[in-house]
CSV table of C-alpha atoms in Angstrom, one decimal:
chain,number,residue,atom,x,y,z
A,1,MET,CA,-0.1,0.3,0.1
A,2,GLY,CA,2.1,3.5,-1.2
A,3,SER,CA,1.6,5.8,1.5
A,4,MET,CA,-0.9,9.2,2.4
A,5,PRO,CA,0.8,11.8,-0.2
A,6,VAL,CA,2.1,14.8,2.7
A,7,LEU,CA,0.3,18.2,1.7
A,8,THR,CA,1.9,21.6,1.8
A,9,LEU,CA,0.9,24.0,3.8
A,10,THR,CA,-0.8,26.0,1.3
A,11,GLU,CA,-2.6,22.6,0.2
A,12,GLU,CA,-3.6,22.0,3.6
A,13,LEU,CA,-4.8,25.5,4.9
A,14,ASP,CA,-6.3,25.2,1.5
A,15,SER,CA,-8.3,22.6,2.4
A,16,ILE,CA,-9.5,23.4,5.6
A,17,LEU,CA,-10.8,26.7,4.6
A,18,GLU,CA,-12.7,24.9,1.9
A,19,LYS,CA,-14.3,22.9,4.3
A,20,TYR,CA,-15.7,25.7,6.6
A,21,THR,CA,-17.3,27.3,3.8
A,22,SER,CA,-18.8,24.9,1.3
A,23,VAL,CA,-18.9,21.3,2.4
A,24,VAL,CA,-19.9,21.5,6.8
A,25,PRO,CA,-23.8,21.8,7.3
A,26,ASN,CA,-24.9,25.0,8.1
A,27,HIS,CA,-20.6,26.5,6.7
A,28,LEU,CA,-19.8,30.0,6.1
A,29,ARG,CA,-20.4,31.4,3.4
A,30,GLY,CA,-17.1,32.9,3.2
A,31,ALA,CA,-13.9,33.5,4.7
A,32,ALA,CA,-10.7,34.5,4.4
A,33,PHE,CA,-7.2,34.3,6.0
A,34,SER,CA,-3.7,35.2,5.6
A,35,ALA,CA,-0.8,34.7,7.7
A,36,VAL,CA,2.6,36.7,7.9
A,37,GLY,CA,6.2,35.9,8.4
A,38,GLN,CA,8.4,38.0,11.1
A,39,ASN,CA,9.8,39.9,8.0
A,40,GLY,CA,6.2,41.0,7.1
A,41,GLU,CA,5.9,38.9,4.3
A,42,ILE,CA,2.9,37.0,2.9
A,43,ILE,CA,3.3,33.3,4.2
A,44,TYR,CA,-1.0,32.5,2.9
A,45,SER,CA,-3.4,34.5,1.9
A,46,LYS,CA,-7.0,33.1,0.3
A,47,ALA,CA,-10.2,33.9,0.3
A,48,MET,CA,-12.8,31.3,-0.2
A,49,GLY,CA,-16.9,31.1,-0.6
A,50,SER,CA,-19.3,33.3,-1.5
A,51,SER,CA,-19.5,37.0,-0.6
A,52,SER,CA,-23.3,36.4,-1.0
A,53,ILE,CA,-25.5,34.8,1.7
A,54,THR,CA,-28.3,33.6,-1.2
A,55,GLU,CA,-26.1,33.0,-4.5
A,56,ASN,CA,-22.7,32.4,-5.6
A,57,VAL,CA,-20.8,35.6,-5.7
A,58,PRO,CA,-17.6,34.9,-5.3
A,59,LEU,CA,-15.2,36.3,-1.7
A,60,LYS,CA,-11.8,38.0,-2.7
A,61,LEU,CA,-9.1,39.2,-1.0
A,62,ASN,CA,-10.7,43.0,-2.2
A,63,SER,CA,-14.2,42.3,-1.0
A,64,SER,CA,-14.6,45.0,2.0
A,65,MET,CA,-16.0,44.2,5.2
A,66,TRP,CA,-17.3,45.9,8.8
A,67,ILE,CA,-14.2,44.4,10.8
A,68,GLY,CA,-15.8,46.0,14.1
A,69,SER,CA,-13.2,45.9,17.0
A,70,ILE,CA,-10.2,44.9,14.8
A,71,THR,CA,-11.1,49.1,13.8
A,72,LYS,CA,-9.4,49.5,17.7
A,73,LEU,CA,-6.2,48.3,16.6
A,74,GLN,CA,-5.9,51.0,14.1
A,75,THR,CA,-6.7,53.6,16.2
A,76,CYS,CA,-4.7,52.4,19.0
A,77,MET,CA,-1.3,53.2,16.5
A,78,ALA,CA,-3.1,56.6,15.5
A,79,CYS,CA,-2.6,57.2,19.1
A,80,MET,CA,1.3,56.1,19.3
A,81,ILE,CA,1.3,58.3,16.1
A,82,GLY,CA,0.3,60.5,17.7
A,83,ILE,CA,2.2,60.6,20.6
A,84,GLU,CA,5.4,60.6,18.4
A,85,LYS,CA,3.8,63.5,16.6
A,86,GLY,CA,3.7,65.6,20.0
A,87,LEU,CA,-0.5,65.7,19.9
A,88,PHE,CA,-0.8,64.4,23.9
A,89,THR,CA,1.0,61.9,26.0
A,90,LEU,CA,-0.3,58.7,27.5
A,91,GLU,CA,-1.3,60.4,30.1
A,92,THR,CA,-3.3,63.3,28.7
A,93,ASP,CA,-6.0,64.3,30.6
A,94,VAL,CA,-8.9,63.5,27.9
A,95,ARG,CA,-11.2,65.2,30.2
A,96,LEU,CA,-9.6,68.3,29.6
A,97,VAL,CA,-9.4,68.4,26.2
A,98,VAL,CA,-12.4,66.5,24.8
A,99,PRO,CA,-15.2,68.7,25.5
A,100,GLU,CA,-18.0,65.9,25.6
A,101,LEU,CA,-16.3,64.5,28.2
A,102,ASN,CA,-15.9,66.9,30.7
A,103,GLU,CA,-19.1,65.8,32.6
A,104,ILE,CA,-19.6,62.3,33.5
A,105,ASP,CA,-20.6,61.2,36.4
A,106,LEU,CA,-20.2,57.7,37.6
A,107,LEU,CA,-23.3,55.7,38.0
A,108,VAL,CA,-24.0,54.5,41.9
A,109,GLY,CA,-27.6,53.0,41.4
A,110,PHE,CA,-31.4,53.7,41.4
A,111,GLU,CA,-33.7,54.5,43.5
A,112,GLU,CA,-36.8,52.0,45.3
A,113,GLY,CA,-39.6,51.9,43.0
A,114,ASP,CA,-41.4,50.9,40.1
A,115,SER,CA,-39.8,51.1,36.5
A,116,PRO,CA,-38.7,53.5,35.4
A,117,ARG,CA,-36.5,53.6,38.2
A,118,LYS,CA,-34.5,57.0,38.9
A,119,PRO,CA,-30.7,56.7,38.5
A,120,ILE,CA,-28.5,57.5,40.6
A,121,THR,CA,-25.1,59.2,39.9
A,122,ARG,CA,-22.5,61.0,41.6
A,123,PRO,CA,-20.1,62.9,39.9
A,124,CYS,CA,-16.2,61.7,39.0
A,125,ASN,CA,-14.1,64.9,39.3
A,126,SER,CA,-10.9,62.1,38.6
A,127,PRO,CA,-8.6,62.5,35.5
A,128,ILE,CA,-8.8,60.0,32.3
A,129,THR,CA,-5.9,59.5,30.7
A,130,LEU,CA,-5.7,58.4,27.2
A,131,ARG,CA,-3.5,55.3,29.0
A,132,GLN,CA,-7.0,54.2,30.8
A,133,LEU,CA,-9.0,54.8,26.9
A,134,LEU,CA,-6.5,52.5,25.5
A,135,THR,CA,-6.5,49.9,28.2
A,136,HIS,CA,-10.5,49.9,29.0
A,137,THR,CA,-9.8,50.6,32.6
A,138,SER,CA,-11.3,53.9,32.0
A,139,GLY,CA,-14.8,53.2,33.7
A,140,MET,CA,-16.8,53.0,30.8
A,141,ILE,CA,-19.0,49.8,29.2
A,142,TYR,CA,-20.2,49.5,25.9
A,143,ASP,CA,-24.0,49.7,26.9
A,144,TYR,CA,-25.2,46.8,25.5
A,145,GLY,CA,-22.9,44.8,27.5
A,146,HIS,CA,-24.4,46.8,30.7
A,147,GLU,CA,-27.8,46.7,32.7
A,148,GLY,CA,-27.8,49.6,34.5
A,149,LEU,CA,-27.0,52.2,31.5
A,150,LYS,CA,-29.7,50.8,29.2
A,151,GLU,CA,-32.3,51.6,32.8
A,152,TRP,CA,-30.1,55.4,32.8
A,153,SER,CA,-30.5,55.6,28.8
A,154,ALA,CA,-34.5,54.5,29.2
A,155,TYR,CA,-34.9,56.7,32.3
A,156,HIS,CA,-33.6,59.9,29.9
A,157,GLY,CA,-34.9,59.1,26.9
A,158,ILE,CA,-31.3,58.8,25.3
A,159,LYS,CA,-32.0,56.5,22.1
A,160,ASP,CA,-28.2,56.7,21.4
A,161,ASN,CA,-26.2,53.6,22.2
A,162,THR,CA,-23.1,51.2,20.7
A,163,PHE,CA,-24.6,51.5,18.0
A,164,SER,CA,-25.7,54.4,16.4
A,165,GLY,CA,-22.6,54.7,15.1
A,166,THR,CA,-22.3,58.1,16.7
A,167,LEU,CA,-20.0,59.8,19.5
A,168,LYS,CA,-23.0,60.8,21.7
A,169,GLY,CA,-24.1,56.9,21.4
A,170,TYR,CA,-20.8,56.4,23.8
A,171,LYS,CA,-21.4,59.4,26.2
A,172,LYS,CA,-22.5,57.5,29.2
A,173,PRO,CA,-22.0,57.2,32.8
A,174,LEU,CA,-19.1,55.4,34.1
A,175,ILE,CA,-19.5,52.5,36.2
A,176,TYR,CA,-16.7,52.7,38.2
A,177,GLU,CA,-13.4,55.2,39.3
A,178,PRO,CA,-11.6,55.1,36.2
A,179,GLY,CA,-8.2,53.1,37.0
A,180,ASN,CA,-10.3,50.7,39.8
A,181,GLY,CA,-11.2,48.3,37.3
A,182,TRP,CA,-11.2,46.9,33.8
A,183,ALA,CA,-14.5,46.8,31.2
A,184,TYR,CA,-14.3,46.2,26.7
A,185,SER,CA,-16.1,49.8,26.3
A,186,PRO,CA,-15.6,52.8,24.0
A,187,GLY,CA,-12.6,53.8,25.1
A,188,MET,CA,-10.6,53.7,22.0
A,189,ASP,CA,-13.8,55.9,20.6
A,190,TRP,CA,-12.9,58.7,22.5
A,191,ALA,CA,-9.1,58.2,21.6
A,192,GLY,CA,-10.3,58.7,18.3
A,193,ARG,CA,-11.9,62.0,19.2
A,194,LEU,CA,-8.7,63.1,21.1
A,195,ILE,CA,-7.0,62.4,18.0
A,196,GLU,CA,-9.8,64.5,16.0
A,197,VAL,CA,-9.6,67.1,18.5
A,198,THR,CA,-5.8,68.0,18.2
A,199,SER,CA,-4.9,66.9,14.9
A,200,SER,CA,-7.8,69.6,13.9
A,201,SER,CA,-8.7,66.4,11.4
A,202,THR,CA,-11.2,63.4,10.5
A,203,LEU,CA,-10.1,60.6,12.7
A,204,GLU,CA,-10.3,59.5,8.7
A,205,GLU,CA,-8.1,61.8,7.8
A,206,PHE,CA,-5.9,61.2,10.1
A,207,LEU,CA,-6.1,57.1,9.4
A,208,LYS,CA,-4.9,57.6,6.0
A,209,GLN,CA,-2.4,60.3,6.0
A,210,ASN,CA,-0.4,58.5,8.6
A,211,ILE,CA,-1.2,54.7,8.3
A,212,TRP,CA,-3.5,54.2,5.0
A,213,ASP,CA,-1.3,56.2,2.1
A,214,LYS,CA,2.0,55.0,4.0
A,215,LEU,CA,0.8,51.1,3.5
A,216,GLY,CA,-1.2,51.4,0.5
A,217,MET,CA,-4.3,50.7,2.0
A,218,THR,CA,-6.6,51.8,-0.8
A,219,SER,CA,-10.0,50.5,0.4
A,220,THR,CA,-10.1,50.9,4.3
A,221,THR,CA,-12.9,54.0,5.5
A,222,PHE,CA,-15.5,54.4,8.0
A,223,ARG,CA,-18.0,55.5,5.4
A,224,PRO,CA,-17.8,52.8,2.5
A,225,ASP,CA,-21.7,55.2,1.3
A,226,LEU,CA,-18.8,57.7,0.3
A,227,ARG,CA,-17.0,55.3,-1.5
A,228,PRO,CA,-19.0,53.7,-3.9
A,229,ASP,CA,-15.5,51.3,-5.5
A,230,ILE,CA,-15.4,49.9,-1.7
A,231,GLN,CA,-19.2,49.5,-1.5
A,232,ALA,CA,-19.6,47.7,-4.5
A,233,ARG,CA,-17.6,44.8,-3.1
A,234,ARG,CA,-19.3,44.6,-0.3
A,235,MET,CA,-19.6,41.3,1.6
A,236,GLN,CA,-22.9,40.2,2.8
A,237,MET,CA,-23.4,40.0,6.9
A,238,ALA,CA,-24.8,37.1,7.9
A,239,SER,CA,-27.3,35.8,10.6
A,240,ARG,CA,-26.7,32.2,12.0
A,241,ASN,CA,-29.5,31.0,14.3
A,242,ARG,CA,-27.3,29.6,17.2
A,243,LYS,CA,-30.3,26.6,17.9
A,244,THR,CA,-30.9,25.4,14.4
A,245,MET,CA,-27.5,26.7,13.3
A,246,GLU,CA,-29.2,28.1,9.7
A,247,ILE,CA,-27.5,30.9,8.3
A,248,THR,CA,-29.8,33.6,6.8
A,249,PRO,CA,-28.6,36.8,5.5
A,250,GLY,CA,-27.9,40.1,8.4
A,251,VAL,CA,-27.0,43.2,8.4
A,252,VAL,CA,-24.4,45.7,10.4
A,253,PRO,CA,-26.0,46.9,13.0
A,254,GLN,CA,-24.8,50.7,12.9
A,255,GLU,CA,-26.8,50.2,9.1
A,256,ALA,CA,-30.0,48.6,10.7
A,257,GLN,CA,-31.7,52.0,10.7
A,258,GLY,CA,-30.8,52.1,6.7
A,259,SER,CA,-28.2,54.6,7.1
A,260,PHE,CA,-24.6,55.1,7.8
A,261,ALA,CA,-22.5,56.2,10.5
A,262,PRO,CA,-22.2,59.8,11.1
A,263,ASP,CA,-19.1,60.0,13.4
A,264,CYS,CA,-15.5,58.3,13.1
A,265,CYS,CA,-15.9,56.0,15.6
A,266,GLY,CA,-12.2,54.5,16.7
A,267,GLY,CA,-13.9,51.6,17.9
A,268,VAL,CA,-16.0,50.2,16.3
A,269,GLY,CA,-16.4,52.1,13.1
A,270,LEU,CA,-13.9,51.2,10.1
A,271,TYR,CA,-15.1,48.8,6.3
A,272,SER,CA,-11.4,47.3,5.2
A,273,THR,CA,-10.2,44.7,3.6
A,274,ILE,CA,-8.3,41.2,4.3
A,275,GLU,CA,-5.8,42.6,1.8
A,276,ASP,CA,-5.8,45.4,3.5
A,277,CYS,CA,-5.9,44.8,7.1
A,278,THR,CA,-2.6,42.4,6.3
A,279,LYS,CA,-0.4,45.1,5.6
A,280,VAL,CA,-1.2,46.9,9.2
A,281,LEU,CA,-0.1,43.1,10.8
A,282,GLN,CA,3.4,43.3,8.8
A,283,ALA,CA,3.8,46.7,9.3
A,284,LEU,CA,3.3,45.1,13.3
A,285,ILE,CA,5.2,42.0,12.8
A,286,SER,CA,8.0,43.8,10.9
A,287,LYS,CA,7.9,47.0,12.7
A,288,ASN,CA,8.0,49.1,9.7
A,289,PRO,CA,9.4,52.4,10.3
A,290,VAL,CA,7.7,54.6,7.5
A,291,LEU,CA,4.6,55.1,10.4
A,292,MET,CA,6.3,55.0,13.9
A,293,GLY,CA,9.5,53.8,15.9
A,294,ALA,CA,10.6,50.5,17.3
A,295,ASP,CA,9.3,52.0,20.5
A,296,SER,CA,5.9,52.9,19.4
A,297,TYR,CA,5.4,49.3,18.2
A,298,ASP,CA,7.1,47.5,21.4
A,299,SER,CA,4.1,49.7,23.6
A,300,LEU,CA,1.7,48.6,21.3
A,301,THR,CA,2.4,44.6,22.0
A,302,ASN,CA,3.6,44.6,25.5
A,303,PRO,CA,1.4,44.5,28.9
A,304,GLN,CA,0.1,48.0,30.4
A,305,LEU,CA,-2.0,46.2,33.1
A,306,PRO,CA,-0.6,47.3,36.2
A,307,THR,CA,-3.0,44.4,38.2
A,308,ASP,CA,-4.7,41.0,35.6
A,309,GLU,CA,-7.0,40.6,38.0
A,310,HIS,CA,-10.2,43.0,36.6
A,311,PHE,CA,-9.2,41.4,33.1
A,312,LEU,CA,-9.2,37.7,33.5
A,313,GLU,CA,-12.7,38.2,35.4
A,314,VAL,CA,-14.0,39.4,32.2
A,315,ILE,CA,-12.2,37.0,29.8
A,316,ARG,CA,-12.8,34.2,32.0
A,317,GLY,CA,-16.8,35.4,32.8
A,318,VAL,CA,-19.2,37.2,30.9
A,319,GLY,CA,-17.0,38.0,28.1
A,320,GLN,CA,-15.5,34.0,27.3
A,321,GLY,CA,-18.3,33.8,24.6
A,322,HIS,CA,-16.7,36.5,22.5
A,323,LEU,CA,-13.4,38.0,23.9
A,324,GLY,CA,-11.8,34.5,25.4
A,325,GLN,CA,-13.5,32.9,22.6
A,326,THR,CA,-9.7,31.9,20.6
A,327,TRP,CA,-8.5,31.5,24.0
A,328,ASP,CA,-7.5,28.1,25.7
A,329,LYS,CA,-9.6,27.6,28.5
A,330,GLY,CA,-8.8,28.9,31.6
A,331,ALA,CA,-5.0,30.2,30.1
A,332,ASP,CA,-3.7,32.6,32.0
A,333,GLY,CA,-2.9,36.7,30.3
A,334,THR,CA,-3.2,40.2,30.7
A,335,PHE,CA,-4.1,43.6,28.3
A,336,GLY,CA,-1.9,45.7,26.6
A,337,PHE,CA,-2.8,49.1,24.1
A,338,GLY,CA,-6.0,47.2,22.9
A,339,ALA,CA,-4.2,44.4,22.3
A,340,SER,CA,-5.1,40.9,24.7
A,341,ILE,CA,-2.0,39.3,25.5
A,342,ILE,CA,-1.6,35.5,26.6
A,343,LYS,CA,0.6,34.9,29.6
A,344,GLN,CA,1.8,30.5,28.2
A,345,ASP,CA,1.9,29.2,25.3
A,346,PHE,CA,-1.3,27.8,23.4
A,347,VAL,CA,-1.5,24.0,22.8
A,348,GLY,CA,0.2,23.7,19.2
A,349,ARG,CA,-0.2,27.6,18.5
A,350,ARG,CA,1.1,30.8,19.3
A,351,LYS,CA,3.1,31.2,21.9
A,352,LYS,CA,3.4,33.0,24.9
A,353,GLY,CA,3.5,37.3,24.7
A,354,SER,CA,1.3,36.9,21.6
A,355,CYS,CA,-0.9,39.7,21.5
A,356,ASN,CA,-4.7,39.4,19.4
A,357,TRP,CA,-7.9,41.6,18.5
A,358,SER,CA,-11.1,40.3,16.8
A,359,GLY,CA,-13.9,42.1,16.2
A,360,MET,CA,-18.1,41.3,16.4
A,361,PRO,CA,-18.4,39.5,12.8
A,362,GLY,CA,-16.0,37.0,13.2
A,363,THR,CA,-12.8,39.1,11.9
A,364,HIS,CA,-9.7,37.8,14.0
A,365,CYS,CA,-6.1,39.1,14.0
A,366,TRP,CA,-3.0,37.7,16.2
A,367,LEU,CA,0.8,38.5,16.2
A,368,ASP,CA,2.8,36.3,18.2
A,369,LYS,CA,6.0,38.3,18.5
A,370,GLU,CA,8.1,35.0,19.4
A,371,THR,CA,7.8,32.9,16.5
A,372,GLY,CA,7.0,36.0,14.2
A,373,ILE,CA,4.3,35.0,12.9
A,374,GLY,CA,0.9,37.1,12.6
A,375,GLY,CA,-2.5,35.4,11.2
A,376,MET,CA,-6.3,36.8,10.3
A,377,LEU,CA,-9.1,35.5,9.5
A,378,THR,CA,-12.4,37.7,8.4
A,379,THR,CA,-16.2,37.0,7.5
A,380,GLN,CA,-19.2,38.6,8.2
A,381,ILE,CA,-21.4,36.5,10.7
A,382,LEU,CA,-23.3,37.9,13.8
A,383,PRO,CA,-23.8,37.5,16.7
A,384,PRO,CA,-20.5,37.5,17.5
A,385,GLY,CA,-18.3,34.8,18.7
A,386,ASP,CA,-19.9,32.4,16.6
A,387,PRO,CA,-18.5,28.8,17.0
A,388,MET,CA,-17.2,27.2,13.7
A,389,VAL,CA,-15.5,30.6,13.1
A,390,THR,CA,-13.9,29.7,16.2
A,391,ASP,CA,-12.8,26.5,15.2
A,392,LEU,CA,-12.0,27.1,11.4
A,393,LEU,CA,-9.5,29.6,13.1
A,394,LEU,CA,-8.1,27.0,15.6
A,395,GLU,CA,-7.5,24.6,12.5
A,396,MET,CA,-5.7,27.0,10.2
A,397,GLU,CA,-3.6,28.5,13.3
A,398,LYS,CA,-2.9,24.8,14.0
A,399,CYS,CA,-2.1,23.5,10.8
A,400,LEU,CA,0.4,27.3,10.5
A,401,TYR,CA,2.6,26.2,13.3
A,402,LYS,CA,2.3,22.7,12.4
A,403,HIS,CA,4.3,23.0,9.1
A,404,ILE,CA,6.4,26.4,10.6
A,405,SER,CA,7.9,24.2,13.2
A,406,GLY,CA,7.7,20.7,11.5
């Protein structure tokens, strides 16, 4: 009997990507994956499946999509560039610079009684630093993850929320004193606003001038409605019924009202392609000096929390299904500027010290400084934490590391 032919890395990655986009029941309609090496060279880059939920329209590397919280990575990079330009520092009190943050109170509870209950707030005069915004330790939280903020908004008749695509949707009370906790938050959205105020430009203009143009990124924007070329290549959002696992057409949350986000929301708002996002990963892994200095790259990927306790509570608890979905169960880790960072090797995968970023619609990337490998997976599927996306990423990553180490 002859032995089975040994597949190359490309052949094996192709077969895994094909399986999850055309073979398994209730498969992802389309997905793309790229991997880069330590000098920024592309090891693998492929898109498979369809960009449509109902028709067969081949997904391509330049198909555009909402990247969700992968936006945070680019906003954090922009902040490092802003620091190098002398616009602000990590210790800048953003409340003194960004007028919208002057008067944000602390939510401490609600008066007893029938709904709607009157919120109890008290003034919070503590500084909120850029460092706290970038590490999710500012006292802010996304309102979709906090019943108290939803009740506060309802009492005050405020309709703007996490998914309004407006900075007004993030102007909600703090839930803890700045620096005294960890919560996934609109910190990067306000960091983006800090850039706008200090640079006298929109966040879109700042990113275009300082990152996109320099890396040759031509398909990234907050406003695809103003870029017909990007809008024409959009991958359709999918929605999965978690009980039946069936997939039907979905919608990007901030487009649900029928219009595009009016503000440049630096935490969630970018539309891009895997082609463009891979260029960011290449710059990060090679520390491309065209964007910023080596110290700034190091700051981006090094631990920044004074204590990991609050972060680990979230990523092992309420945040496990979304924020911690690609982590080994019970893994030890910490947080940097916009990035989760592991403190131990993952079995057959990324090594200790690796950073990762993820976005709601099934967008994931990681950077392994020890091995010199970075990877990116993109698709468009809600709700966040899709189990098939997780399975696909783990298989692709394990395959990559098996070939590189073997």
